[in-house]
XYZ file of N, CA, C and O in Angstrom:
780
model
N 67.087 111.827 -76.732
C 66.404 110.721 -76.755
C 66.654 110.089 -75.087
O 67.905 110.361 -74.601
N 65.517 110.397 -74.046
C 65.510 110.149 -72.590
C 64.792 107.959 -72.489
O 65.091 107.703 -71.842
N 65.333 107.679 -73.627
C 64.662 106.453 -73.883
C 65.513 105.758 -73.167
O 66.708 105.578 -72.733
N 65.585 104.509 -72.279
C 66.105 104.201 -71.132
C 66.786 102.628 -72.141
O 65.909 101.988 -72.793
N 68.075 102.678 -72.148
C 68.020 101.436 -72.789
C 67.944 100.477 -72.466
O 67.830 99.781 -71.370
N 67.499 99.247 -73.417
C 66.701 98.185 -72.865
C 68.055 96.669 -72.060
O 68.910 97.320 -72.564
N 67.481 96.522 -71.622
C 68.546 95.213 -70.718
C 68.725 93.785 -70.920
O 67.604 93.252 -71.062
N 69.791 93.601 -71.474
C 69.911 91.686 -71.241
C 70.413 91.633 -70.252
O 71.619 92.421 -69.806
N 70.750 89.781 -70.249
C 71.810 89.743 -69.072
C 72.694 88.887 -69.603
O 72.305 88.438 -70.461
N 73.609 88.803 -68.561
C 74.952 88.221 -69.411
C 75.314 87.180 -68.147
O 75.205 87.635 -66.797
N 75.323 86.248 -67.978
C 75.685 85.689 -67.094
C 77.478 84.504 -67.573
O 77.697 84.191 -68.610
N 78.012 85.016 -66.276
C 79.504 84.862 -66.516
C 79.973 83.365 -66.509
O 80.105 83.406 -64.963
N 79.913 82.776 -67.341
C 79.979 81.020 -67.128
C 81.335 80.715 -68.179
O 81.099 79.531 -68.233
N 81.723 81.922 -68.134
C 83.399 81.174 -68.980
C 84.769 80.965 -68.235
O 85.596 80.990 -68.920
N 84.458 80.751 -66.743
C 86.059 81.137 -66.285
C 86.312 79.344 -66.238
O 85.604 78.305 -66.432
N 87.726 79.492 -65.783
C 88.273 77.712 -65.785
C 87.983 77.674 -64.227
O 88.312 76.273 -64.404
N 87.736 77.927 -63.390
C 87.501 77.197 -62.108
C 88.640 76.581 -61.338
O 88.411 75.910 -61.417
N 89.642 77.324 -61.436
C 90.647 76.091 -61.139
C 91.081 76.155 -59.809
O 91.364 75.206 -59.091
N 90.840 76.992 -59.004
C 90.894 77.124 -57.672
C 89.208 76.019 -57.089
O 89.794 75.014 -55.878
N 88.420 76.040 -57.436
C 87.488 75.261 -57.488
C 87.997 73.416 -57.589
O 87.410 72.387 -56.747
N 88.735 73.464 -58.413
C 88.971 72.057 -59.372
C 87.589 71.717 -59.713
O 87.935 70.407 -60.316
N 86.564 72.256 -60.140
C 85.844 71.391 -61.101
C 84.584 72.979 -61.887
O 85.010 74.133 -60.953
N 84.077 73.074 -62.476
C 83.424 73.592 -63.044
C 82.445 74.581 -62.404
O 81.399 73.699 -61.722
N 82.456 75.952 -62.013
C 81.588 76.607 -61.346
C 80.252 76.350 -61.915
O 79.155 76.562 -61.109
N 80.188 76.645 -63.053
C 78.899 77.011 -63.608
C 77.945 75.484 -63.646
O 76.642 75.857 -63.664
N 78.813 74.595 -63.518
C 77.686 73.128 -63.107
C 77.740 73.092 -62.202
O 76.789 72.074 -61.565
N 77.819 73.519 -60.970
C 77.683 73.213 -59.865
C 76.071 72.893 -59.230
O 75.642 74.491 -59.693
N 75.641 72.300 -58.733
C 74.309 72.351 -58.662
C 73.740 72.591 -57.091
O 73.914 72.089 -56.151
N 73.563 74.162 -56.581
C 72.775 74.370 -55.762
C 71.461 74.252 -55.632
O 70.577 73.991 -54.433
N 70.611 74.304 -56.380
C 68.990 74.995 -56.412
C 68.737 73.569 -57.684
O 67.350 73.898 -57.511
N 69.275 72.710 -57.581
C 68.092 71.396 -58.221
C 68.825 71.736 -59.896
O 68.065 70.979 -60.579
N 69.532 72.488 -60.564
C 69.817 72.897 -61.713
C 71.095 73.006 -61.684
O 71.434 73.966 -60.653
N 72.374 73.143 -62.680
C 73.487 73.597 -62.992
C 73.876 74.978 -62.708
O 72.648 75.867 -62.787
N 74.362 75.838 -61.800
C 74.385 77.190 -61.571
C 74.384 77.883 -62.447
O 73.566 78.969 -62.200
N 74.796 78.178 -63.504
C 74.586 79.274 -64.812
C 73.038 79.049 -65.883
O 72.942 79.744 -65.713
N 72.939 77.723 -65.135
C 71.159 77.448 -65.771
C 69.937 78.623 -64.567
O 69.164 79.206 -64.981
N 70.809 78.137 -63.262
C 70.092 78.752 -62.215
C 69.980 80.226 -62.500
O 68.952 81.251 -61.982
N 71.518 80.968 -62.299
C 71.578 82.526 -62.808
C 70.451 82.943 -63.362
O 70.267 83.935 -64.131
N 70.920 82.217 -64.809
C 70.013 82.394 -66.337
C 68.454 82.906 -66.280
O 67.874 83.634 -66.586
N 68.249 81.646 -65.444
C 66.535 82.055 -64.727
C 66.494 83.011 -64.283
O 65.125 83.607 -64.826
N 66.866 83.390 -63.118
C 67.146 84.413 -62.306
C 67.173 86.032 -63.027
O 66.087 86.820 -63.417
N 68.193 86.049 -64.337
C 67.862 86.975 -64.979
C 67.263 87.521 -66.017
O 66.980 88.474 -66.647
N 66.472 86.079 -66.632
C 65.959 86.109 -67.284
C 64.492 86.876 -67.098
O 63.694 87.369 -67.606
N 64.223 87.273 -65.592
C 62.809 87.760 -65.054
C 63.078 89.025 -65.303
O 61.824 89.775 -65.269
N 64.207 89.815 -65.262
C 64.477 90.954 -65.911
C 65.328 91.458 -66.635
O 65.114 92.652 -66.642
N 65.287 90.610 -67.676
C 65.930 91.261 -69.087
C 65.180 90.840 -69.969
O 64.649 89.623 -70.185
N 65.447 91.179 -71.211
C 64.205 91.250 -72.556
C 64.977 89.728 -73.205
O 64.100 88.977 -73.502
N 66.480 89.430 -72.742
C 67.217 88.485 -72.886
C 68.154 87.973 -72.697
O 68.905 89.111 -71.974
N 68.612 87.184 -72.385
C 70.189 86.779 -71.246
C 70.842 85.420 -72.363
O 70.139 84.813 -72.753
N 72.178 85.662 -72.263
C 72.654 84.941 -72.787
C 74.149 84.214 -71.665
O 74.431 85.048 -70.619
N 74.802 82.932 -72.036
C 75.797 82.675 -71.105
C 76.757 83.108 -72.025
O 76.896 82.844 -72.839
N 77.726 83.960 -71.045
C 79.394 83.880 -71.734
C 79.985 82.745 -71.519
O 80.352 82.535 -70.697
N 80.364 82.286 -72.668
C 81.427 80.672 -72.988
C 82.911 81.568 -73.470
O 82.807 82.907 -74.433
N 83.817 80.976 -72.777
C 85.229 81.396 -73.848
C 85.289 81.080 -75.121
O 84.423 79.731 -75.110
N 86.267 81.288 -75.671
C 85.738 81.131 -77.268
C 85.954 79.334 -77.649
O 85.120 79.133 -78.718
N 86.624 78.847 -76.956
C 86.507 77.124 -77.027
C 85.996 76.409 -76.218
O 85.898 74.997 -76.130
N 85.363 76.965 -75.633
C 84.617 76.256 -74.186
C 83.494 75.206 -75.233
O 83.182 75.967 -75.946
N 82.920 73.837 -74.507
C 82.043 73.723 -75.076
C 80.767 74.065 -74.755
O 80.262 73.894 -73.808
N 79.830 73.596 -76.334
C 78.603 74.434 -76.172
C 77.816 73.538 -75.818
O 76.759 74.093 -75.244
N 77.969 72.267 -75.513
C 77.180 71.340 -75.200
C 76.400 72.042 -73.336
O 75.954 71.287 -72.763
N 77.572 72.249 -72.707
C 77.521 72.927 -71.609
C 76.401 73.825 -71.260
O 75.976 73.390 -70.087
N 75.631 74.750 -72.150
C 74.860 75.672 -72.246
C 73.725 74.857 -72.524
O 72.170 75.751 -72.030
N 73.212 73.150 -72.495
C 72.338 73.231 -72.769
C 70.825 73.730 -73.188
O 69.856 73.975 -73.430
N 71.507 74.426 -75.084
C 70.131 74.615 -75.932
C 70.438 76.396 -75.178
O 69.526 76.950 -76.099
N 70.695 76.606 -74.127
C 70.617 77.996 -73.738
C 71.369 79.018 -74.383
O 72.471 78.716 -75.449
N 71.084 80.352 -74.974
C 71.618 81.507 -75.890
C 73.082 81.437 -75.339
O 73.270 82.121 -74.141
N 74.107 81.666 -76.047
C 75.654 81.763 -75.740
C 76.482 82.865 -76.652
O 75.685 83.248 -77.824
N 76.514 83.818 -75.580
C 77.597 84.785 -76.446
C 79.096 84.478 -76.227
O 79.592 84.511 -74.961
N 79.907 84.276 -77.120
C 81.396 83.937 -77.101
C 82.470 84.639 -76.972
O 81.808 86.044 -77.368
N 83.039 84.504 -75.827
C 84.142 86.417 -75.927
C 85.145 86.114 -76.634
O 85.843 85.228 -77.479
N 85.061 87.314 -77.259
C 85.787 87.689 -78.275
C 86.776 88.489 -78.372
O 87.767 88.809 -79.131
N 87.264 88.378 -76.813
C 88.085 89.114 -76.724
C 89.356 88.240 -75.624
O 88.628 88.034 -74.076
N 89.700 87.442 -76.584
C 90.538 86.033 -75.232
C 91.353 86.785 -74.138
O 92.162 88.089 -74.144
N 91.590 85.904 -72.905
C 92.486 86.387 -72.078
C 92.060 87.349 -71.206
O 93.173 87.552 -70.756
N 90.808 87.948 -71.104
C 90.558 89.016 -70.370
C 89.789 88.679 -69.231
O 89.245 89.553 -68.739
N 89.476 87.870 -69.029
C 88.380 87.060 -68.030
C 86.860 87.645 -68.052
O 86.377 88.296 -69.587
N 86.291 88.211 -67.387
C 85.007 88.967 -67.204
C 85.386 90.061 -67.560
O 84.158 90.576 -68.486
N 86.414 90.898 -67.914
C 86.397 91.796 -68.641
C 86.078 91.694 -70.144
O 85.565 92.970 -70.029
N 86.755 90.784 -70.701
C 86.644 90.262 -72.166
C 85.210 90.306 -72.254
O 84.756 90.647 -73.671
N 84.569 89.340 -71.320
C 82.880 89.013 -71.480
C 81.974 90.069 -71.722
O 81.303 90.329 -72.812
N 82.411 90.987 -70.775
C 81.770 92.537 -70.731
C 81.837 93.324 -72.117
O 81.150 93.407 -72.758
N 82.882 93.442 -73.012
C 83.635 93.676 -74.114
C 82.985 93.458 -75.326
O 82.186 93.624 -76.144
N 82.631 91.852 -75.092
C 81.938 90.858 -76.278
C 80.308 90.894 -76.224
O 80.197 91.290 -77.579
N 80.202 91.449 -74.710
C 78.388 91.572 -74.878
C 78.192 93.067 -75.836
O 77.031 92.792 -76.595
N 79.040 93.870 -75.401
C 78.974 95.215 -76.043
C 79.008 95.265 -77.467
O 78.572 96.039 -78.014
N 80.508 94.494 -77.868
C 80.580 94.363 -78.971
C 79.586 93.909 -80.091
O 79.012 94.519 -81.200
N 78.217 92.838 -79.109
C 77.604 92.570 -80.644
C 76.264 93.681 -80.182
O 75.610 93.314 -81.326
N 76.087 93.740 -78.898
C 74.806 94.861 -79.247
C 75.163 96.078 -78.338
O 75.007 96.165 -76.919
N 75.929 96.987 -78.888
C 75.936 98.295 -78.354
C 74.834 99.235 -77.613
O 75.472 100.102 -76.502
N 73.700 98.778 -77.849
C 72.935 100.140 -77.561
C 72.009 99.514 -76.737
O 71.262 100.009 -76.010
N 72.355 98.136 -75.923
C 71.698 97.724 -74.905
C 72.673 97.655 -73.585
O 73.785 98.044 -73.753
N 71.740 97.807 -72.146
C 72.838 97.479 -71.111
C 72.687 96.067 -70.882
O 71.698 95.479 -71.322
N 73.641 95.992 -69.783
C 73.908 94.546 -69.715
C 73.913 94.689 -68.061
O 74.925 94.866 -67.837
N 73.024 93.487 -67.699
C 73.198 92.948 -66.251
C 74.163 92.316 -66.511
O 73.692 90.342 -66.754
N 74.962 91.975 -65.772
C 76.117 91.086 -65.677
C 76.324 90.421 -64.463
O 77.095 91.297 -63.354
N 76.231 89.168 -64.623
C 76.303 88.713 -63.169
C 77.323 86.808 -63.102
O 77.255 86.405 -63.930
N 78.112 87.213 -62.077
C 79.043 85.744 -62.000
C 78.231 84.515 -61.927
O 77.328 84.665 -61.148
N 78.746 83.276 -62.188
C 77.813 82.227 -61.935
C 78.664 81.529 -60.353
O 78.200 80.571 -60.560
N 79.433 82.164 -59.742
C 79.571 81.704 -58.829
C 79.086 82.500 -57.458
O 79.921 82.284 -56.147
N 78.103 82.675 -57.721
C 76.767 83.592 -56.488
C 75.917 82.860 -55.956
O 74.939 83.083 -56.302
N 76.189 81.920 -55.358
C 75.109 80.411 -54.452
C 74.008 81.333 -54.001
O 72.811 80.290 -54.312
N 74.080 82.326 -53.107
C 72.891 82.817 -52.510
C 72.537 83.816 -53.310
O 71.296 85.042 -52.700
N 72.636 84.832 -54.292
C 72.109 85.315 -55.375
C 70.371 85.251 -55.525
O 70.508 83.922 -55.664
N 69.975 86.047 -55.173
C 68.512 85.739 -55.502
C 67.802 86.721 -55.879
O 68.243 88.084 -56.434
N 66.447 86.219 -56.529
C 65.402 87.675 -56.731
C 65.321 88.520 -56.071
O 65.182 89.957 -57.005
N 65.033 88.761 -55.450
C 64.845 90.103 -54.712
C 66.109 90.921 -54.460
O 66.360 92.244 -54.604
N 67.369 90.720 -54.684
C 68.525 91.439 -55.198
C 68.201 92.148 -56.407
O 68.931 93.042 -56.458
N 68.149 91.121 -57.314
C 68.206 91.511 -58.654
C 67.110 92.974 -58.489
O 67.040 93.224 -59.425
N 66.069 92.508 -58.063
C 64.688 93.141 -58.584
C 65.046 94.511 -57.669
O 65.031 95.573 -58.116
N 66.009 94.658 -56.627
C 66.006 95.732 -56.166
C 67.167 96.638 -56.992
O 67.088 97.659 -57.143
N 68.259 95.686 -57.396
C 69.236 96.573 -58.455
C 68.729 97.171 -59.511
O 68.904 97.722 -60.301
N 67.754 96.370 -60.352
C 67.188 96.373 -61.847
C 66.264 97.692 -61.437
O 65.995 98.710 -61.708
N 65.534 97.896 -60.062
C 64.475 99.065 -59.478
C 65.471 99.895 -58.922
O 64.821 101.322 -59.125
N 66.497 100.265 -58.760
C 67.389 101.149 -58.593
C 68.601 101.747 -59.507
O 69.191 102.335 -59.197
N 67.774 100.942 -60.823
C 68.883 101.198 -62.103
C 69.052 102.859 -62.147
O 67.906 103.338 -62.426
N 70.379 103.741 -62.307
C 70.106 104.571 -62.679
C 70.762 105.030 -64.371
O 72.012 105.136 -64.382
N 69.999 105.196 -65.240
C 70.474 104.982 -66.851
C 71.385 105.819 -66.961
O 72.661 106.333 -67.921
N 71.578 107.134 -65.750
C 72.279 108.450 -66.471
C 73.958 108.116 -65.621
O 74.866 108.861 -66.414
N 73.692 107.289 -65.075
C 75.209 106.691 -64.540
C 75.806 105.579 -65.743
O 74.736 105.080 -66.553
N 77.068 105.453 -65.303
C 77.526 104.585 -66.423
C 77.686 103.144 -66.303
O 77.197 102.583 -66.613
N 77.369 103.142 -64.455
C 76.509 101.530 -64.232
C 76.575 101.759 -62.787
O 76.273 102.603 -62.446
N 75.012 100.470 -62.704
C 74.617 100.483 -61.145
C 75.304 99.513 -61.026
O 74.984 98.786 -61.235
N 75.933 99.842 -59.453
C 76.603 98.545 -58.983
C 76.103 98.583 -57.190
O 75.746 99.368 -56.731
N 76.286 97.310 -56.683
C 76.239 97.620 -55.176
C 77.510 97.781 -54.579
O 78.608 97.440 -55.258
N 77.411 98.650 -53.517
C 78.658 98.465 -52.340
C 78.723 97.576 -51.567
O 78.117 96.667 -51.258
N 80.247 96.621 -51.920
C 80.161 95.156 -51.026
C 80.932 95.623 -49.921
O 82.124 96.350 -49.969
N 80.117 94.856 -48.739
C 80.573 95.784 -47.830
C 82.059 94.665 -46.882
O 82.560 95.052 -45.901
N 81.976 93.473 -47.808
C 83.452 92.836 -47.882
C 84.818 93.440 -48.145
O 85.544 94.042 -47.557
N 84.628 94.327 -49.480
C 85.880 94.564 -50.132
C 86.075 96.094 -49.633
O 86.804 96.745 -50.176
N 84.662 96.916 -49.592
C 84.510 98.345 -49.224
C 83.919 99.107 -50.619
O 84.687 100.144 -50.621
N 84.392 98.011 -52.101
C 84.178 98.768 -53.237
C 83.015 98.162 -54.100
O 82.451 97.456 -53.360
N 83.127 98.797 -55.046
C 81.573 98.148 -56.145
C 82.344 96.879 -56.090
O 83.146 96.288 -56.392
N 80.923 96.093 -56.418
C 80.974 94.617 -56.168
C 80.704 94.769 -58.285
O 79.609 95.051 -58.494
N 81.917 94.204 -59.164
C 81.881 94.237 -60.381
C 80.675 93.029 -61.045
O 80.210 93.134 -62.094
N 80.829 92.154 -60.060
C 80.214 91.295 -60.993
C 78.895 90.819 -60.845
O 78.366 89.563 -60.578
N 78.162 92.020 -60.480
C 76.643 92.230 -60.240
C 76.107 93.188 -60.469
O 76.034 94.061 -59.332
N 76.527 93.552 -61.792
C 76.401 94.921 -62.146
C 75.827 95.174 -63.609
O 75.824 94.349 -64.142
N 74.875 96.525 -62.884
C 74.387 96.894 -64.812
C 74.950 97.850 -65.317
O 75.627 98.943 -64.593
N 75.605 97.490 -66.886
C 76.828 98.196 -67.145
C 75.594 98.883 -68.085
O 75.560 98.414 -69.333
N 75.482 100.693 -68.464
C 75.033 100.784 -69.088
C 75.425 101.121 -70.853
O 77.062 101.101 -70.710
N 75.355 101.615 -72.050
C 76.184 101.376 -72.928
C 76.982 102.145 -73.157
O 77.888 102.469 -73.838
N 77.023 103.530 -72.485
C 77.746 104.518 -72.124
C 79.264 103.735 -71.625
O 80.111 104.840 -71.605
N 79.095 102.767 -70.880
C 80.196 102.241 -70.348
C 81.614 101.634 -71.234
O 82.592 101.475 -70.686
N 80.656 101.056 -72.617
C 81.262 100.029 -73.739
C 82.892 101.530 -74.269
O 83.815 100.810 -73.885
N 82.579 102.830 -74.347
C 83.929 103.542 -74.806
C 84.941 103.675 -73.268
O 86.030 103.863 -73.409
N 84.311 103.301 -71.912
C 85.029 103.723 -71.219
C 85.809 102.706 -70.863
O 87.077 102.530 -70.696
N 85.544 101.207 -71.012
C 86.318 100.313 -70.683
C 87.209 99.767 -71.842
O 88.040 99.665 -71.295
N 86.733 100.574 -72.963
C 88.099 100.441 -74.199
C 89.286 101.600 -73.803
O 90.110 101.013 -73.691
N 88.964 102.443 -72.942
C 89.759 103.317 -72.570
C 90.402 103.033 -71.747
O 91.713 102.945 -71.469
N 89.899 102.032 -70.550
C 90.588 101.748 -69.352
C 91.200 100.779 -70.005
O 93.085 100.558 -69.426
N 91.256 99.886 -71.406
C 91.972 98.229 -71.620
C 93.058 99.369 -72.544
O 94.113 98.831 -72.168
N 93.044 100.198 -73.117
C 94.318 100.970 -73.466
C 95.079 101.213 -73.101
O 96.203 101.384 -72.972
N 94.830 101.937 -71.601
C 95.958 101.865 -70.462
C 96.493 100.774 -69.598
O 97.220 100.889 -68.870
N 95.737 99.716 -70.414
C 96.710 98.647 -69.336
C 95.825 98.029 -68.466
O 96.084 96.974 -67.789
N 94.238 98.560 -68.047
C 93.438 97.853 -67.385
C 92.466 96.993 -67.862
O 91.846 97.483 -68.194
N 92.193 95.841 -66.971
C 91.463 94.987 -67.605
C 90.602 94.003 -65.853
O 90.386 93.432 -66.212
N 90.693 95.698 -65.314
C 89.789 95.037 -64.013
C 88.544 95.523 -63.897
O 88.857 96.336 -64.276
N 87.332 94.886 -64.318
C 85.881 95.683 -64.050
C 85.997 96.779 -62.476
O 85.157 97.690 -62.748
N 86.231 95.910 -61.540
C 86.241 96.871 -60.387
C 86.988 98.205 -60.287
O 86.475 99.235 -60.118
N 88.333 97.961 -60.991
C 88.685 99.089 -60.934
C 88.448 100.380 -62.291
O 88.303 101.691 -61.784
N 87.472 100.079 -63.036
C 86.742 100.979 -63.790
C 85.343 101.566 -63.073
O 85.195 102.629 -63.170
N 84.643 100.537 -62.179
C 83.661 101.116 -61.294
C 84.315 102.139 -60.579
O 83.822 103.130 -60.193
N 85.404 101.823 -59.571
C 86.306 102.650 -58.683
C 86.330 104.231 -59.603
O 85.865 105.160 -58.362
N 86.928 104.141 -60.396
C 87.431 105.505 -60.990
C 86.108 105.592 -62.167
O 86.590 106.967 -63.026
N 84.928 105.798 -62.294
C 84.057 106.101 -63.037
C 82.762 106.520 -62.189
O 82.520 106.217 -60.931
N 81.903 107.358 -63.156
C 80.537 108.060 -62.771
C 79.593 106.677 -62.451
O 79.052 106.424 -63.585
N 79.577 106.174 -61.519
C 78.664 104.941 -61.043
C 77.926 105.322 -59.920
O 78.028 106.220 -59.373
N 75.964 104.674 -60.263
C 75.255 104.650 -58.930
C 75.489 103.450 -58.433
O 75.551 102.329 -58.666
N 75.811 103.876 -57.065
C 76.524 103.005 -55.882
C 75.225 102.817 -54.978
O 75.246 103.661 -54.298
N 75.060 101.463 -54.697
C 73.464 101.271 -53.946
C 74.120 100.009 -52.896
O 75.063 99.540 -52.677
N 73.274 100.121 -51.804
C 73.485 99.806 -50.467
C 72.751 98.075 -50.866
O 71.546 97.989 -51.317
N 73.443 96.886 -50.527
C 72.687 95.252 -51.026
C 71.860 95.511 -49.640
O 72.155 95.758 -48.804
N 70.410 94.874 -50.290
C 70.171 94.537 -49.038
C 70.205 93.487 -47.971
O 70.257 93.478 -46.677
N 70.590 92.340 -48.877
C 71.138 91.482 -48.296
C 73.122 91.083 -48.534
O 72.708 90.588 -49.389
N 73.956 91.354 -47.902
C 75.094 91.310 -48.133
C 75.516 89.785 -48.787
O 76.621 89.314 -49.354
N 74.500 88.950 -48.383
C 75.122 87.481 -48.296
C 74.794 86.884 -49.313
O 75.818 86.224 -49.863
N 73.952 88.070 -50.525
C 74.255 87.686 -51.827
C 75.179 87.837 -52.434
O 75.268 87.230 -53.910
N 76.137 88.534 -52.138
C 77.104 88.303 -53.016
C 78.098 87.910 -52.651
O 79.598 87.606 -53.214
N 78.177 86.656 -51.985
C 78.949 85.713 -51.317
C 79.420 85.094 -52.366
O 78.773 84.089 -52.881
N 80.867 84.857 -52.959
C 81.335 84.159 -53.803
C 82.197 82.829 -53.557
O 82.547 82.680 -52.256
N 82.029 81.576 -54.394
C 82.550 80.513 -53.920
C 83.359 79.954 -55.078
O 83.300 79.754 -56.066
N 85.022 80.051 -54.629
C 86.157 79.601 -55.292
C 86.459 78.458 -54.775
O 87.478 78.105 -55.880
N 86.635 77.786 -53.993
C 87.122 76.973 -53.424
C 86.268 75.335 -52.720
O 85.186 76.079 -52.328
N 86.597 74.501 -52.746
C 85.890 73.582 -52.054
C 85.040 73.632 -50.430
O 84.142 73.496 -50.165
N 85.978 74.983 -49.768
C 85.601 74.699 -48.333
C 84.410 75.963 -48.786
O 83.329 75.889 -47.375
N 84.747 77.013 -49.104
C 83.530 78.046 -49.481
C 82.377 77.043 -50.093
O 80.974 77.412 -49.755
N 82.434 76.262 -50.672
C 81.383 75.684 -51.321
C 80.958 74.642 -50.156
O 79.408 75.135 -49.790
N 81.489 74.091 -49.331
C 80.937 73.459 -48.196
C 80.473 74.245 -47.111
O 78.534 73.999 -46.831
N 80.789 75.615 -46.975
C 79.972 76.662 -46.022
C 78.812 76.977 -46.692
O 77.868 77.040 -45.790
N 78.801 77.088 -47.735
C 77.549 77.791 -48.734
C 76.573 76.855 -48.595
O 75.174 77.073 -48.539
N 76.798 75.546 -48.581
C 75.494 74.368 -49.314
C 75.389 74.062 -47.561
O 74.003 73.681 -47.661
N 75.991 74.045 -46.832
C 75.461 74.199 -45.181
C 74.252 75.338 -44.847
O 73.442 74.583 -43.696
N 74.737 76.443 -45.512
C 73.619 77.619 -45.471
C 72.040 77.293 -46.121
O 71.170 78.312 -46.066
N 72.365 76.457 -47.293
C 70.966 76.788 -48.159
C 69.962 75.736 -48.031
O 70.191 75.281 -46.657
N 68.466 76.302 -48.206
C 67.982 75.996 -47.262
C 67.322 74.125 -48.060
O 68.338 74.139 -49.240
């Protein structure tokens, strides 16, 4: 079977945003809460997109968008990815954090067009960390058992999985798109650069 697994989108909107001091998914950079902005972006490239919420998060925050609840608590993004596969194991997942305000359509188009389903995942090389960037990655169905294997060994860091696995690593057209915002200072800096 050479069929390419269908692509679903997952917006990581379940973080507690402790360093930011407020919900990063609610921040408005583009005329709507960031989690909805990322949802709309992903929806252009995915058959269906979900917001990943932690188990007790208020679903009114989703404004009626589809939610996928985290069924692996306390594992952060790693648990969110596992929860997505647990529900739809035969789909690939384009997983994106909701704290990348400069992420744009062009970047996601480049990622989806350069997707290689024969690898476990397709990810951008981050020029900042010099590692794969886990929070804007296409995870293929074959990564599901691999993620579990890492978890069994005590690792719950998506980047660690990417570094130690057979992935398709691509260069990002514009590295600014990977800039994430975790603190009020970073927020001010990014806002000053938005159109």
